[in-house]
């Protein structure tokens, strides 16, 4: 099966600019996650979707971050305006909601964002 | 309570040696413990996972040991190879009403010397 696709791979922007990341999950995976991974740290959850609805956005800085998942497939994460501390790798992951309750996350290769 | 602690931060092992990474958690509601391997420029990839009703799980050279009473679990890499050099993350998962949440440890950077 094809893996989780993310684009772009790299992005460099100046602070106060806006940026958007795109994710296409594994086909049939109803659950989609966006994680932020700061250098030297583990992934930190930003938002979780079940189909096209948000089920957990408690850790999303909503004053600057937004995300959507139209039609329950692709998702877009946006930052506007960006701050220096947003420099990180943004990982998209998907998980099958069918079958066993405990199923693993499948990650994309991420988008490395540098804010200057 | 949602934290997962991981140690060591970095680890250097000779080829053929045993690599051991330890993790600890507080929330007893966690019920699934996966380990992820991440190479530079790549996303984390599932390596091996265990449920708390099992004390040990082995897949090839990789073994998870799980101590439910101590709320600790560890990854053992036997006969470590230079190709195992990567960052390893332990994680803990909890089922919630809307799905499944994952909490990750801070990672261990493993270097296996040839």
GROMACS .gro file of C-alpha atoms in nm:
model
  230
    1UNK     CA    1   0.000   0.000   0.000
    2UNK     CA    2   0.113   0.354  -0.066
    3UNK     CA    3   0.233   0.539   0.241
    4UNK     CA    4   0.135   0.876   0.384
    5UNK     CA    5   0.231   1.150   0.138
    6UNK     CA    6   0.330   1.498   0.251
    7UNK     CA    7   0.437   1.809   0.067
    8UNK     CA    8   0.639   2.018   0.048
    9UNK     CA    9   0.944   1.847   0.197
   10UNK     CA   10   1.108   2.172   0.297
   11UNK     CA   11   0.989   2.528   0.344
   12UNK     CA   12   1.176   2.840   0.449
   13UNK     CA   13   0.975   3.151   0.533
   14UNK     CA   14   1.023   3.473   0.722
   15UNK     CA   15   0.844   3.535   1.050
   16UNK     CA   16   0.493   3.674   1.017
   17UNK     CA   17   0.449   3.504   0.678
   18UNK     CA   18   0.199   3.225   0.623
   19UNK     CA   19   0.262   2.867   0.517
   20UNK     CA   20   0.053   2.559   0.436
   21UNK     CA   21   0.133   2.191   0.447
   22UNK     CA   22  -0.052   1.914   0.268
   23UNK     CA   23  -0.108   1.552   0.363
   24UNK     CA   24  -0.262   1.255   0.183
   25UNK     CA   25  -0.313   0.962   0.422
   26UNK     CA   26  -0.310   0.592   0.346
   27UNK     CA   27  -0.620   0.498   0.151
   28UNK     CA   28  -0.904   0.396   0.378
   29UNK     CA   29  -0.752   0.538   0.695
   30UNK     CA   30  -1.024   0.734   0.869
   31UNK     CA   31  -0.806   0.887   1.139
   32UNK     CA   32  -0.550   1.155   1.057
   33UNK     CA   33  -0.310   1.329   1.293
   34UNK     CA   34  -0.080   1.630   1.262
   35UNK     CA   35   0.226   1.630   1.486
   36UNK     CA   36   0.494   1.892   1.546
   37UNK     CA   37   0.847   1.758   1.600
   38UNK     CA   38   1.097   2.011   1.728
   39UNK     CA   39   1.460   1.913   1.678
   40UNK     CA   40   1.570   1.665   1.943
   41UNK     CA   41   1.219   1.602   2.074
   42UNK     CA   42   0.943   1.350   2.022
   43UNK     CA   43   0.638   1.425   1.810
   44UNK     CA   44   0.377   1.641   1.981
   45UNK     CA   45   0.012   1.616   1.875
   46UNK     CA   46  -0.140   1.925   1.720
   47UNK     CA   47  -0.474   1.799   1.592
   48UNK     CA   48  -0.660   1.477   1.526
   49UNK     CA   49  -0.934   1.415   1.269
   50UNK     CA   50  -1.182   1.131   1.246
   51UNK     CA   51  -1.302   1.132   0.887
   52UNK     CA   52  -1.358   1.503   0.816
   53UNK     CA   53  -1.433   1.607   1.174
   54UNK     CA   54  -1.191   1.740   1.436
   55UNK     CA   55  -1.189   1.518   1.746
   56UNK     CA   56  -0.895   1.669   1.935
   57UNK     CA   57  -0.742   2.012   1.881
   58UNK     CA   58  -0.667   2.085   2.246
   59UNK     CA   59  -0.296   2.140   2.177
   60UNK     CA   60  -0.332   2.342   1.858
   61UNK     CA   61  -0.234   2.711   1.894
   62UNK     CA   62  -0.557   2.827   1.740
   63UNK     CA   63  -0.455   3.192   1.720
   64UNK     CA   64  -0.212   3.103   1.442
   65UNK     CA   65  -0.264   2.740   1.340
   66UNK     CA   66  -0.559   2.599   1.149
   67UNK     CA   67  -0.627   2.267   0.982
   68UNK     CA   68  -0.896   2.113   0.771
   69UNK     CA   69  -0.973   1.777   0.619
   70UNK     CA   70  -1.221   1.820   0.343
   71UNK     CA   71  -1.411   1.510   0.226
   72UNK     CA   72  -1.237   1.300   0.493
   73UNK     CA   73  -0.923   1.235   0.286
   74UNK     CA   74  -0.653   1.499   0.226
   75UNK     CA   75  -0.568   1.747   0.498
   76UNK     CA   76  -0.405   2.089   0.509
   77UNK     CA   77  -0.231   2.250   0.806
   78UNK     CA   78  -0.178   2.625   0.795
   79UNK     CA   79   0.027   2.864   1.005
   80UNK     CA   80  -0.050   3.234   0.987
   81UNK     CA   81   0.147   3.431   1.098
   82UNK     CA   82   0.453   3.216   1.161
   83UNK     CA   83   0.685   3.269   1.455
   84UNK     CA   84   1.048   3.169   1.496
   85UNK     CA   85   0.948   2.897   1.745
   86UNK     CA   86   0.736   2.729   1.477
   87UNK     CA   87   1.056   2.599   1.316
   88UNK     CA   88   1.009   2.223   1.330
   89UNK     CA   89   0.919   1.918   1.127
   90UNK     CA   90   0.545   1.881   1.075
   91UNK     CA   91   0.446   1.517   1.054
   92UNK     CA   92   0.122   1.379   0.926
   93UNK     CA   93   0.013   1.034   1.038
   94UNK     CA   94  -0.286   0.815   0.967
   95UNK     CA   95  -0.436   0.512   1.134
   96UNK     CA   96  -0.695   0.258   1.038
   97UNK     CA   97  -1.000   0.275   1.260
   98UNK     CA   98  -1.125  -0.065   1.153
   99UNK     CA   99  -1.040  -0.394   1.317
  100UNK     CA  100  -0.829  -0.396   1.635
  101UNK     CA  101  -0.865  -0.107   1.873
  102UNK     CA  102  -0.491  -0.069   1.908
  103UNK     CA  103  -0.350  -0.007   1.564
  104UNK     CA  104  -0.026   0.180   1.492
  105UNK     CA  105   0.030   0.519   1.344
  106UNK     CA  106   0.174   0.542   0.995
  107UNK     CA  107   0.380   0.856   0.943
  108UNK     CA  108   0.473   1.054   0.637
  109UNK     CA  109   0.826   1.191   0.595
  110UNK     CA  110   0.722   1.532   0.717
  111UNK     CA  111   0.771   1.892   0.610
  112UNK     CA  112   1.072   2.069   0.757
  113UNK     CA  113   0.980   2.432   0.827
  114UNK     CA  114   1.242   2.695   0.895
  115UNK     CA  115   1.121   3.037   1.008
  116UNK     CA  116   1.383   3.313   0.982
  117UNK     CA  117   0.023   1.197   3.382
  118UNK     CA  118   0.025   1.201   3.004
  119UNK     CA  119   0.406   1.201   2.989
  120UNK     CA  120   0.633   0.921   2.877
  121UNK     CA  121   0.989   0.940   3.006
  122UNK     CA  122   1.272   0.791   2.803
  123UNK     CA  123   1.640   0.728   2.869
  124UNK     CA  124   1.916   0.753   2.774
  125UNK     CA  125   1.906   1.057   2.550
  126UNK     CA  126   2.187   0.912   2.341
  127UNK     CA  127   2.358   0.575   2.323
  128UNK     CA  128   2.675   0.452   2.156
  129UNK     CA  129   2.718   0.077   2.110
  130UNK     CA  130   2.976  -0.134   1.934
  131UNK     CA  131   2.865  -0.354   1.646
  132UNK     CA  132   2.736  -0.682   1.783
  133UNK     CA  133   2.653  -0.536   2.123
  134UNK     CA  134   2.318  -0.500   2.297
  135UNK     CA  135   2.136  -0.166   2.290
  136UNK     CA  136   1.890  -0.101   2.572
  137UNK     CA  137   1.646   0.192   2.585
  138UNK     CA  138   1.416   0.244   2.881
  139UNK     CA  139   1.079   0.414   2.911
  140UNK     CA  140   0.842   0.486   3.198
  141UNK     CA  141   0.485   0.612   3.222
  142UNK     CA  142   0.241   0.720   3.493
  143UNK     CA  143  -0.104   0.679   3.345
  144UNK     CA  144  -0.225   0.321   3.402
  145UNK     CA  145  -0.493   0.374   3.138
  146UNK     CA  146  -0.232   0.343   2.864
  147UNK     CA  147  -0.292   0.009   2.693
  148UNK     CA  148  -0.067  -0.007   2.390
  149UNK     CA  149   0.306   0.061   2.377
  150UNK     CA  150   0.470   0.094   2.033
  151UNK     CA  151   0.831   0.173   1.954
  152UNK     CA  152   0.918   0.382   1.651
  153UNK     CA  153   1.246   0.408   1.459
  154UNK     CA  154   1.330   0.729   1.280
  155UNK     CA  155   1.611   0.784   1.030
  156UNK     CA  156   1.724   1.138   0.938
  157UNK     CA  157   1.486   1.300   0.695
  158UNK     CA  158   1.224   1.030   0.739
  159UNK     CA  159   0.911   0.996   0.945
  160UNK     CA  160   0.898   0.757   1.241
  161UNK     CA  161   0.825   0.398   1.141
  162UNK     CA  162   0.670   0.134   1.366
  163UNK     CA  163   0.931  -0.111   1.490
  164UNK     CA  164   0.753  -0.329   1.743
  165UNK     CA  165   0.461  -0.291   1.985
  166UNK     CA  166   0.330  -0.458   2.298
  167UNK     CA  167   0.012  -0.467   2.504
  168UNK     CA  168   0.028  -0.467   2.886
  169UNK     CA  169  -0.108  -0.821   2.919
  170UNK     CA  170   0.221  -0.952   2.778
  171UNK     CA  171   0.558  -0.925   2.958
  172UNK     CA  172   0.781  -0.971   2.656
  173UNK     CA  173   0.757  -0.959   2.279
  174UNK     CA  174   1.033  -1.051   2.039
  175UNK     CA  175   1.063  -0.981   1.667
  176UNK     CA  176   1.397  -1.078   1.519
  177UNK     CA  177   1.672  -0.887   1.701
  178UNK     CA  178   1.423  -0.654   1.871
  179UNK     CA  179   1.261  -0.735   2.206
  180UNK     CA  180   1.025  -0.533   2.422
  181UNK     CA  181   1.024  -0.611   2.794
  182UNK     CA  182   0.721  -0.483   2.985
  183UNK     CA  183   0.687  -0.444   3.362
  184UNK     CA  184   0.329  -0.347   3.434
  185UNK     CA  185   0.370  -0.309   3.812
  186UNK     CA  186   0.667  -0.076   3.769
  187UNK     CA  187   0.503   0.104   3.475
  188UNK     CA  188   0.820   0.060   3.274
  189UNK     CA  189   0.907  -0.091   2.940
  190UNK     CA  190   1.227  -0.125   2.746
  191UNK     CA  191   1.358  -0.200   2.399
  192UNK     CA  192   1.649  -0.440   2.358
  193UNK     CA  193   1.834  -0.458   2.027
  194UNK     CA  194   2.047  -0.769   2.012
  195UNK     CA  195   2.353  -0.794   1.785
  196UNK     CA  196   2.330  -0.421   1.709
  197UNK     CA  197   2.433  -0.324   1.356
  198UNK     CA  198   2.547   0.008   1.207
  199UNK     CA  199   2.222   0.011   1.010
  200UNK     CA  200   2.035   0.033   1.342
  201UNK     CA  201   2.179   0.381   1.396
  202UNK     CA  202   1.870   0.598   1.424
  203UNK     CA  203   1.652   0.776   1.678
  204UNK     CA  204   1.413   0.553   1.872
  205UNK     CA  205   1.091   0.675   2.029
  206UNK     CA  206   0.880   0.488   2.276
  207UNK     CA  207   0.513   0.575   2.286
  208UNK     CA  208   0.204   0.499   2.490
  209UNK     CA  209  -0.148   0.491   2.361
  210UNK     CA  210  -0.484   0.528   2.524
  211UNK     CA  211  -0.826   0.457   2.384
  212UNK     CA  212  -1.060   0.754   2.423
  213UNK     CA  213  -1.425   0.789   2.325
  214UNK     CA  214  -1.339   0.940   1.988
  215UNK     CA  215  -1.043   0.718   1.899
  216UNK     CA  216  -0.687   0.659   2.008
  217UNK     CA  217  -0.430   0.904   2.145
  218UNK     CA  218  -0.053   0.856   2.136
  219UNK     CA  219   0.207   1.017   2.363
  220UNK     CA  220   0.573   0.999   2.261
  221UNK     CA  221   0.892   0.993   2.464
  222UNK     CA  222   1.166   1.245   2.379
  223UNK     CA  223   1.371   0.993   2.184
  224UNK     CA  224   1.707   0.814   2.207
  225UNK     CA  225   1.971   0.868   1.944
  226UNK     CA  226   2.150   0.537   1.889
  227UNK     CA  227   2.487   0.516   1.717
  228UNK     CA  228   2.628   0.172   1.642
  229UNK     CA  229   2.999   0.181   1.569
  230UNK     CA  230   3.135  -0.054   1.302
   0.00000   0.00000   0.00000
